[in-house]
Amino acid sequence: MASAMAWGKEDWEQARWEAKALIGQTEQDPTWRLGTLFDCMFWPTLLFGYVYYWSFGSWRYYSWKAALTCGPLLGLVVCLWMTSVARLFFKHNMPARGRLANAACLWLGLLGGWYGGDQNFGHNMVSFFTYQDSVSYVDIDPAVAKGQSYMDAGQVYFKEGTSVSKDDMVAFRSHTTFCAAPIVGQPLRNQKGALEVEMEGDVVIPRSGTVDFWAVGTDCCDQSTREFTCGQASNARARSGMRMIREDFRPYYLLAVQEWTARMCPTSGEDNTAAGLAKAAPLICLPARHPLFFTWVEDPVEEVNNFYIKAIGYAY
């Protein structure tokens, strides 16, 4: 009686676990049970799909905090709970193989769902929702319009006769080749005779006073051959643009446009005063005061819908 009374609560708890372990040893099966296999396949797959849904859908775009809480964080709680259960069984010599395997599969489902959903969101759904929320403009004449009036543009349908001036393309190299070519409603080069060109200059400034609309792309042009194949520049029916929304590319396209304007308005001579530069410069310089960058396409609506179709295709 005295020895029994000397036992503490922890001793009785340990004895209970040891008794369960002894009983469980008679029930252990060296082969995987059907229920264990089901748990390792069904629940991790369900968790993968659940986390994937919250990581790439509209919730992620419009309310990322709710998406993070209901998706990956809730999945993390489930994985931590299952891991703690498996650890407890293993620590007390209880049959834990199935629970350890289930915990490992749940972790794989959580990480796979989060990574896959995040990649799908970044490559497709961000573009889809951004273009859906942006403003569309129709019948824009780049020879008259100014970029500052269309800073919120997402999709632009240009006036008939608008084209990409491939001969005036420019390339800026920084590991990747960033290509840009002006979108014009009239030729930028003086189409008159040699005498008029000598008197008036080689270029014709548009009525807007600026060249603000640009077709852009990466690794799709050749400076030496003046080849420009970005977007659908080779499609004669294309005369629309989808706004370039990658903020990490924007500085490089700006540098390309600055290089273009410097090339179109060169100065020479040793007189660096304002009068000297004005004398050395051509008669007319083409500025780009508020450049906007677009992917040249035939049908922006179809291109936007393709982002959604690809996202759903990757998800299922």
CSV table of C-alpha atoms in Angstrom, one decimal:
chain,number,residue,atom,x,y,z
A,1,MET,CA,0.0,0.0,0.0
A,2,ALA,CA,2.8,2.3,0.8
A,3,SER,CA,4.5,1.7,-2.5
A,4,ALA,CA,1.3,2.4,-4.4
A,5,MET,CA,0.7,5.6,-2.5
A,6,ALA,CA,4.3,6.7,-3.5
A,7,TRP,CA,3.4,6.8,-7.1
A,8,GLY,CA,2.8,10.2,-8.5
A,9,LYS,CA,0.5,11.3,-11.4
A,10,GLU,CA,3.3,11.1,-13.9
A,11,ASP,CA,4.1,7.5,-12.9
A,12,TRP,CA,0.5,6.4,-13.4
A,13,GLU,CA,0.3,8.2,-16.8
A,14,GLN,CA,3.5,6.4,-17.8
A,15,ALA,CA,2.1,3.1,-16.7
A,16,ARG,CA,-1.1,3.7,-18.7
A,17,TRP,CA,0.9,4.3,-21.9
A,18,GLU,CA,3.1,1.3,-21.3
A,19,ALA,CA,0.0,-0.9,-20.8
A,20,LYS,CA,-1.5,0.4,-24.1
A,21,ALA,CA,1.8,-0.3,-25.8
A,22,LEU,CA,1.8,-3.9,-24.6
A,23,ILE,CA,-1.7,-4.4,-25.8
A,24,GLY,CA,-0.9,-2.6,-29.1
A,25,GLN,CA,2.0,-4.9,-29.8
A,26,THR,CA,-0.3,-7.9,-30.2
A,27,GLU,CA,-2.3,-5.9,-32.8
A,28,GLN,CA,0.7,-4.7,-34.9
A,29,ASP,CA,0.7,-5.8,-38.5
A,30,PRO,CA,4.0,-5.8,-40.5
A,31,THR,CA,2.1,-4.8,-43.6
A,32,TRP,CA,0.4,-1.5,-44.4
A,33,ARG,CA,-3.3,-1.5,-43.6
A,34,LEU,CA,-5.8,-0.3,-46.1
A,35,GLY,CA,-7.0,2.4,-43.7
A,36,THR,CA,-3.5,3.7,-43.3
A,37,LEU,CA,-3.0,3.9,-47.0
A,38,PHE,CA,-6.3,5.7,-47.4
A,39,ASP,CA,-5.3,8.2,-44.8
A,40,CYS,CA,-1.9,8.9,-46.4
A,41,MET,CA,-3.6,9.5,-49.8
A,42,PHE,CA,-7.0,11.1,-49.1
A,43,TRP,CA,-6.3,13.6,-46.4
A,44,PRO,CA,-3.0,15.0,-47.9
A,45,THR,CA,-4.7,15.3,-51.3
A,46,LEU,CA,-7.6,17.1,-49.7
A,47,LEU,CA,-5.3,19.5,-47.9
A,48,PHE,CA,-3.3,20.1,-51.1
A,49,GLY,CA,-6.5,21.1,-53.0
A,50,TYR,CA,-7.7,23.2,-50.1
A,51,VAL,CA,-4.5,25.2,-49.7
A,52,TYR,CA,-4.1,25.5,-53.4
A,53,TYR,CA,-7.5,27.1,-53.7
A,54,TRP,CA,-6.8,29.7,-51.1
A,55,SER,CA,-3.4,30.4,-52.6
A,56,PHE,CA,-4.3,31.2,-56.2
A,57,GLY,CA,-8.0,32.4,-56.3
A,58,SER,CA,-9.7,35.7,-56.0
A,59,TRP,CA,-9.4,35.7,-52.3
A,60,ARG,CA,-5.7,35.9,-52.6
A,61,TYR,CA,-6.0,39.0,-54.9
A,62,TYR,CA,-8.7,40.9,-53.1
A,63,SER,CA,-8.1,39.9,-49.4
A,64,TRP,CA,-4.7,38.3,-49.0
A,65,LYS,CA,-4.9,38.2,-45.2
A,66,ALA,CA,-8.1,36.2,-45.2
A,67,ALA,CA,-6.6,33.9,-47.9
A,68,LEU,CA,-3.4,33.4,-45.8
A,69,THR,CA,-5.4,32.7,-42.6
A,70,CYS,CA,-8.0,30.3,-44.1
A,71,GLY,CA,-5.5,28.5,-46.4
A,72,PRO,CA,-1.8,28.0,-45.5
A,73,LEU,CA,-2.1,28.9,-41.8
A,74,LEU,CA,-5.0,26.6,-41.2
A,75,GLY,CA,-3.2,23.9,-43.1
A,76,LEU,CA,-0.1,24.5,-40.9
A,77,VAL,CA,-2.2,24.0,-37.8
A,78,VAL,CA,-3.4,20.6,-39.1
A,79,CYS,CA,0.1,19.5,-39.9
A,80,LEU,CA,1.5,20.6,-36.5
A,81,TRP,CA,-1.4,18.8,-34.8
A,82,MET,CA,-0.8,15.5,-36.7
A,83,THR,CA,2.9,15.8,-36.1
A,84,SER,CA,2.4,16.2,-32.4
A,85,VAL,CA,0.1,13.2,-32.2
A,86,ALA,CA,2.6,11.0,-34.2
A,87,ARG,CA,5.4,12.2,-31.9
A,88,LEU,CA,3.4,11.4,-28.8
A,89,PHE,CA,2.7,7.8,-30.0
A,90,PHE,CA,6.3,7.3,-31.0
A,91,LYS,CA,7.6,8.6,-27.6
A,92,HIS,CA,5.4,6.2,-25.6
A,93,ASN,CA,6.2,3.1,-27.8
A,94,MET,CA,2.7,3.0,-29.3
A,95,PRO,CA,2.2,2.0,-33.0
A,96,ALA,CA,3.1,5.2,-34.8
A,97,ARG,CA,4.2,4.2,-38.2
A,98,GLY,CA,0.9,5.1,-39.9
A,99,ARG,CA,0.6,8.4,-38.1
A,100,LEU,CA,4.2,9.4,-38.9
A,101,ALA,CA,3.6,8.6,-42.6
A,102,ASN,CA,0.3,10.5,-42.5
A,103,ALA,CA,2.0,13.5,-40.9
A,104,ALA,CA,4.8,13.5,-43.6
A,105,CYS,CA,2.2,13.3,-46.4
A,106,LEU,CA,0.2,16.2,-44.9
A,107,TRP,CA,3.3,18.3,-44.8
A,108,LEU,CA,4.0,17.5,-48.5
A,109,GLY,CA,0.3,18.4,-49.3
A,110,LEU,CA,0.6,21.7,-47.5
A,111,LEU,CA,3.9,22.7,-49.1
A,112,GLY,CA,2.9,21.5,-52.5
A,113,GLY,CA,-0.5,23.3,-52.4
A,114,TRP,CA,1.0,26.5,-51.2
A,115,TYR,CA,3.9,26.5,-53.8
A,116,GLY,CA,1.7,25.4,-56.7
A,117,GLY,CA,-1.0,27.9,-55.9
A,118,ASP,CA,1.5,30.7,-55.4
A,119,GLN,CA,3.2,30.0,-58.8
A,120,ASN,CA,-0.2,29.8,-60.6
A,121,PHE,CA,-1.3,33.1,-58.9
A,122,GLY,CA,1.9,34.9,-59.9
A,123,HIS,CA,2.0,33.7,-63.5
A,124,ASN,CA,-1.7,33.9,-64.4
A,125,MET,CA,-4.2,35.1,-61.9
A,126,VAL,CA,-2.5,38.4,-61.0
A,127,SER,CA,-2.5,39.4,-64.7
A,128,PHE,CA,-6.1,38.3,-65.1
A,129,PHE,CA,-7.5,40.3,-62.1
A,130,THR,CA,-5.3,43.3,-62.9
A,131,TYR,CA,-6.6,43.6,-66.4
A,132,GLN,CA,-10.1,43.0,-65.2
A,133,ASP,CA,-9.9,45.9,-62.8
A,134,SER,CA,-8.2,48.3,-65.2
A,135,VAL,CA,-9.7,50.7,-67.6
A,136,SER,CA,-10.2,50.0,-71.3
A,137,TYR,CA,-9.9,52.8,-74.0
A,138,VAL,CA,-11.1,52.6,-77.5
A,139,ASP,CA,-10.2,54.4,-80.7
A,140,ILE,CA,-7.0,56.1,-79.4
A,141,ASP,CA,-4.9,58.0,-81.9
A,142,PRO,CA,-1.2,57.9,-80.7
A,143,ALA,CA,-0.4,60.9,-82.9
A,144,VAL,CA,-2.8,63.0,-80.9
A,145,ALA,CA,-3.1,61.4,-77.5
A,146,LYS,CA,-0.7,62.0,-74.6
A,147,GLY,CA,0.4,59.3,-72.1
A,148,GLN,CA,-0.5,61.3,-69.1
A,149,SER,CA,-4.2,61.2,-70.0
A,150,TYR,CA,-4.2,57.3,-70.0
A,151,MET,CA,-2.1,56.4,-67.0
A,152,ASP,CA,-4.9,54.1,-65.7
A,153,ALA,CA,-5.2,52.2,-69.1
A,154,GLY,CA,-5.1,48.5,-69.0
A,155,GLN,CA,-6.3,47.7,-72.5
A,156,VAL,CA,-6.1,50.1,-75.4
A,157,TYR,CA,-7.7,49.8,-78.8
A,158,PHE,CA,-5.9,52.1,-81.1
A,159,LYS,CA,-7.4,54.0,-84.1
A,160,GLU,CA,-7.4,52.3,-87.5
A,161,GLY,CA,-4.1,52.8,-89.3
A,162,THR,CA,-2.0,52.6,-86.1
A,163,SER,CA,1.1,50.5,-86.3
A,164,VAL,CA,4.3,49.7,-84.6
A,165,SER,CA,7.3,51.5,-86.1
A,166,LYS,CA,9.7,48.6,-86.2
A,167,ASP,CA,12.4,50.6,-88.0
A,168,ASP,CA,12.6,52.9,-84.9
A,169,MET,CA,12.9,50.1,-82.4
A,170,VAL,CA,15.5,50.3,-79.6
A,171,ALA,CA,17.0,47.6,-77.4
A,172,PHE,CA,18.4,47.9,-73.9
A,173,ARG,CA,20.6,45.0,-72.7
A,174,SER,CA,20.9,43.9,-69.1
A,175,HIS,CA,21.2,40.1,-69.0
A,176,THR,CA,17.8,40.2,-70.8
A,177,THR,CA,17.2,42.3,-73.9
A,178,PHE,CA,14.4,44.8,-73.3
A,179,CYS,CA,12.9,45.8,-76.6
A,180,ALA,CA,10.7,48.8,-77.3
A,181,ALA,CA,9.3,50.4,-80.5
A,182,PRO,CA,7.0,53.4,-80.8
A,183,ILE,CA,3.3,52.9,-81.6
A,184,VAL,CA,2.5,55.5,-84.2
A,185,GLY,CA,-0.5,56.9,-86.1
A,186,GLN,CA,1.7,58.7,-88.6
A,187,PRO,CA,5.3,58.1,-89.9
A,188,LEU,CA,8.0,59.6,-87.6
A,189,ARG,CA,10.4,60.1,-90.5
A,190,ASN,CA,10.0,63.0,-92.9
A,191,GLN,CA,8.6,61.5,-96.1
A,192,LYS,CA,9.4,64.6,-98.3
A,193,GLY,CA,12.3,65.2,-100.6
A,194,ALA,CA,15.9,65.7,-99.7
A,195,LEU,CA,15.6,69.5,-99.8
A,196,GLU,CA,12.7,69.5,-97.4
A,197,VAL,CA,14.4,67.0,-95.1
A,198,GLU,CA,17.5,69.2,-95.0
A,199,MET,CA,15.4,72.3,-94.2
A,200,GLU,CA,12.8,70.7,-91.9
A,201,GLY,CA,14.7,67.9,-90.3
A,202,ASP,CA,14.6,64.1,-90.6
A,203,VAL,CA,11.8,63.5,-88.2
A,204,VAL,CA,8.2,64.7,-87.9
A,205,ILE,CA,6.9,65.5,-84.5
A,206,PRO,CA,3.4,64.2,-83.9
A,207,ARG,CA,0.6,66.6,-83.0
A,208,SER,CA,0.7,65.5,-79.4
A,209,GLY,CA,4.2,66.8,-79.2
A,210,THR,CA,5.4,63.5,-77.6
A,211,VAL,CA,5.9,59.8,-78.4
A,212,ASP,CA,4.2,58.1,-75.4
A,213,PHE,CA,2.9,54.8,-76.6
A,214,TRP,CA,5.3,51.9,-76.9
A,215,ALA,CA,5.2,48.2,-77.8
A,216,VAL,CA,7.6,46.3,-75.7
A,217,GLY,CA,8.8,42.8,-75.0
A,218,THR,CA,11.9,40.8,-73.9
A,219,ASP,CA,14.4,39.0,-76.1
A,220,CYS,CA,12.3,39.6,-79.2
A,221,CYS,CA,14.3,42.1,-81.3
A,222,ASP,CA,17.7,42.6,-83.0
A,223,GLN,CA,19.3,46.0,-82.9
A,224,SER,CA,21.6,45.3,-85.9
A,225,THR,CA,18.9,44.0,-88.3
A,226,ARG,CA,16.1,46.2,-86.9
A,227,GLU,CA,13.9,43.1,-86.4
A,228,PHE,CA,11.1,43.5,-83.9
A,229,THR,CA,8.8,40.5,-83.2
A,230,CYS,CA,7.5,41.4,-79.7
A,231,GLY,CA,3.9,40.4,-79.0
A,232,GLN,CA,2.0,40.1,-82.2
A,233,ALA,CA,4.0,42.8,-84.1
A,234,SER,CA,4.0,40.6,-87.2
A,235,ASN,CA,0.2,40.3,-87.2
A,236,ALA,CA,-1.2,42.9,-89.7
A,237,ARG,CA,-4.6,42.8,-88.0
A,238,ALA,CA,-3.2,43.7,-84.5
A,239,ARG,CA,-3.7,47.3,-83.4
A,240,SER,CA,-4.4,46.9,-79.7
A,241,GLY,CA,-2.2,47.0,-76.6
A,242,MET,CA,-2.3,45.3,-73.2
A,243,ARG,CA,-0.5,47.4,-70.5
A,244,MET,CA,2.8,46.0,-69.3
A,245,ILE,CA,2.2,45.4,-65.6
A,246,ARG,CA,5.5,44.0,-64.5
A,247,GLU,CA,7.0,46.6,-62.2
A,248,ASP,CA,10.4,45.0,-62.2
A,249,PHE,CA,10.7,45.5,-66.0
A,250,ARG,CA,9.5,49.0,-66.1
A,251,PRO,CA,12.8,50.7,-65.3
A,252,TYR,CA,14.6,48.9,-68.1
A,253,TYR,CA,12.0,49.9,-70.6
A,254,LEU,CA,12.3,53.5,-69.4
A,255,LEU,CA,16.1,53.3,-70.0
A,256,ALA,CA,15.4,52.0,-73.5
A,257,VAL,CA,13.1,54.9,-74.3
A,258,GLN,CA,15.6,57.4,-72.9
A,259,GLU,CA,18.3,55.9,-75.1
A,260,TRP,CA,15.9,56.2,-78.1
A,261,THR,CA,15.2,59.9,-77.4
A,262,ALA,CA,18.9,60.6,-77.0
A,263,ARG,CA,19.6,58.8,-80.3
A,264,MET,CA,16.8,60.8,-82.1
A,265,CYS,CA,18.1,64.0,-80.7
A,266,PRO,CA,21.9,63.8,-80.7
A,267,THR,CA,24.2,66.7,-80.0
A,268,SER,CA,27.8,67.2,-81.0
A,269,GLY,CA,30.6,69.7,-80.7
A,270,GLU,CA,32.6,71.0,-77.8
A,271,ASP,CA,30.2,73.9,-76.9
A,272,ASN,CA,28.3,72.6,-73.9
A,273,THR,CA,26.3,75.8,-73.3
A,274,ALA,CA,22.6,75.9,-74.0
A,275,ALA,CA,23.2,77.9,-77.2
A,276,GLY,CA,25.9,75.4,-78.3
A,277,LEU,CA,23.7,72.4,-77.7
A,278,ALA,CA,20.7,74.0,-79.5
A,279,LYS,CA,22.9,74.8,-82.5
A,280,ALA,CA,24.3,71.2,-82.6
A,281,ALA,CA,21.0,69.5,-82.2
A,282,PRO,CA,18.7,68.6,-85.2
A,283,LEU,CA,15.9,71.0,-86.0
A,284,ILE,CA,13.3,68.8,-84.3
A,285,CYS,CA,13.7,66.4,-81.4
A,286,LEU,CA,11.2,63.7,-80.5
A,287,PRO,CA,10.4,63.6,-76.7
A,288,ALA,CA,8.7,60.8,-74.7
A,289,ARG,CA,7.4,62.7,-71.7
A,290,HIS,CA,5.0,60.1,-70.2
A,291,PRO,CA,5.8,56.7,-71.9
A,292,LEU,CA,3.3,53.9,-71.5
A,293,PHE,CA,4.3,50.3,-72.3
A,294,PHE,CA,2.1,47.8,-74.0
A,295,THR,CA,2.2,44.2,-75.4
A,296,TRP,CA,1.0,44.5,-79.0
A,297,VAL,CA,-1.9,42.1,-79.6
A,298,GLU,CA,-4.9,41.7,-81.9
A,299,ASP,CA,-7.6,40.8,-79.2
A,300,PRO,CA,-6.9,41.9,-75.6
A,301,VAL,CA,-10.1,40.3,-74.3
A,302,GLU,CA,-9.0,36.9,-75.6
A,303,GLU,CA,-5.5,37.4,-74.1
A,304,VAL,CA,-7.0,38.3,-70.7
A,305,ASN,CA,-9.3,35.3,-70.8
A,306,ASN,CA,-6.4,33.0,-71.6
A,307,PHE,CA,-4.8,33.9,-68.3
A,308,TYR,CA,-7.8,32.5,-66.5
A,309,ILE,CA,-8.1,29.5,-68.7
A,310,LYS,CA,-4.4,28.6,-68.1
A,311,ALA,CA,-4.8,29.1,-64.4
A,312,ILE,CA,-7.8,26.8,-64.2
A,313,GLY,CA,-5.9,24.3,-66.4
A,314,TYR,CA,-2.9,24.3,-64.1
A,315,ALA,CA,-5.2,23.9,-61.0
A,316,TYR,CA,-7.0,20.9,-62.4
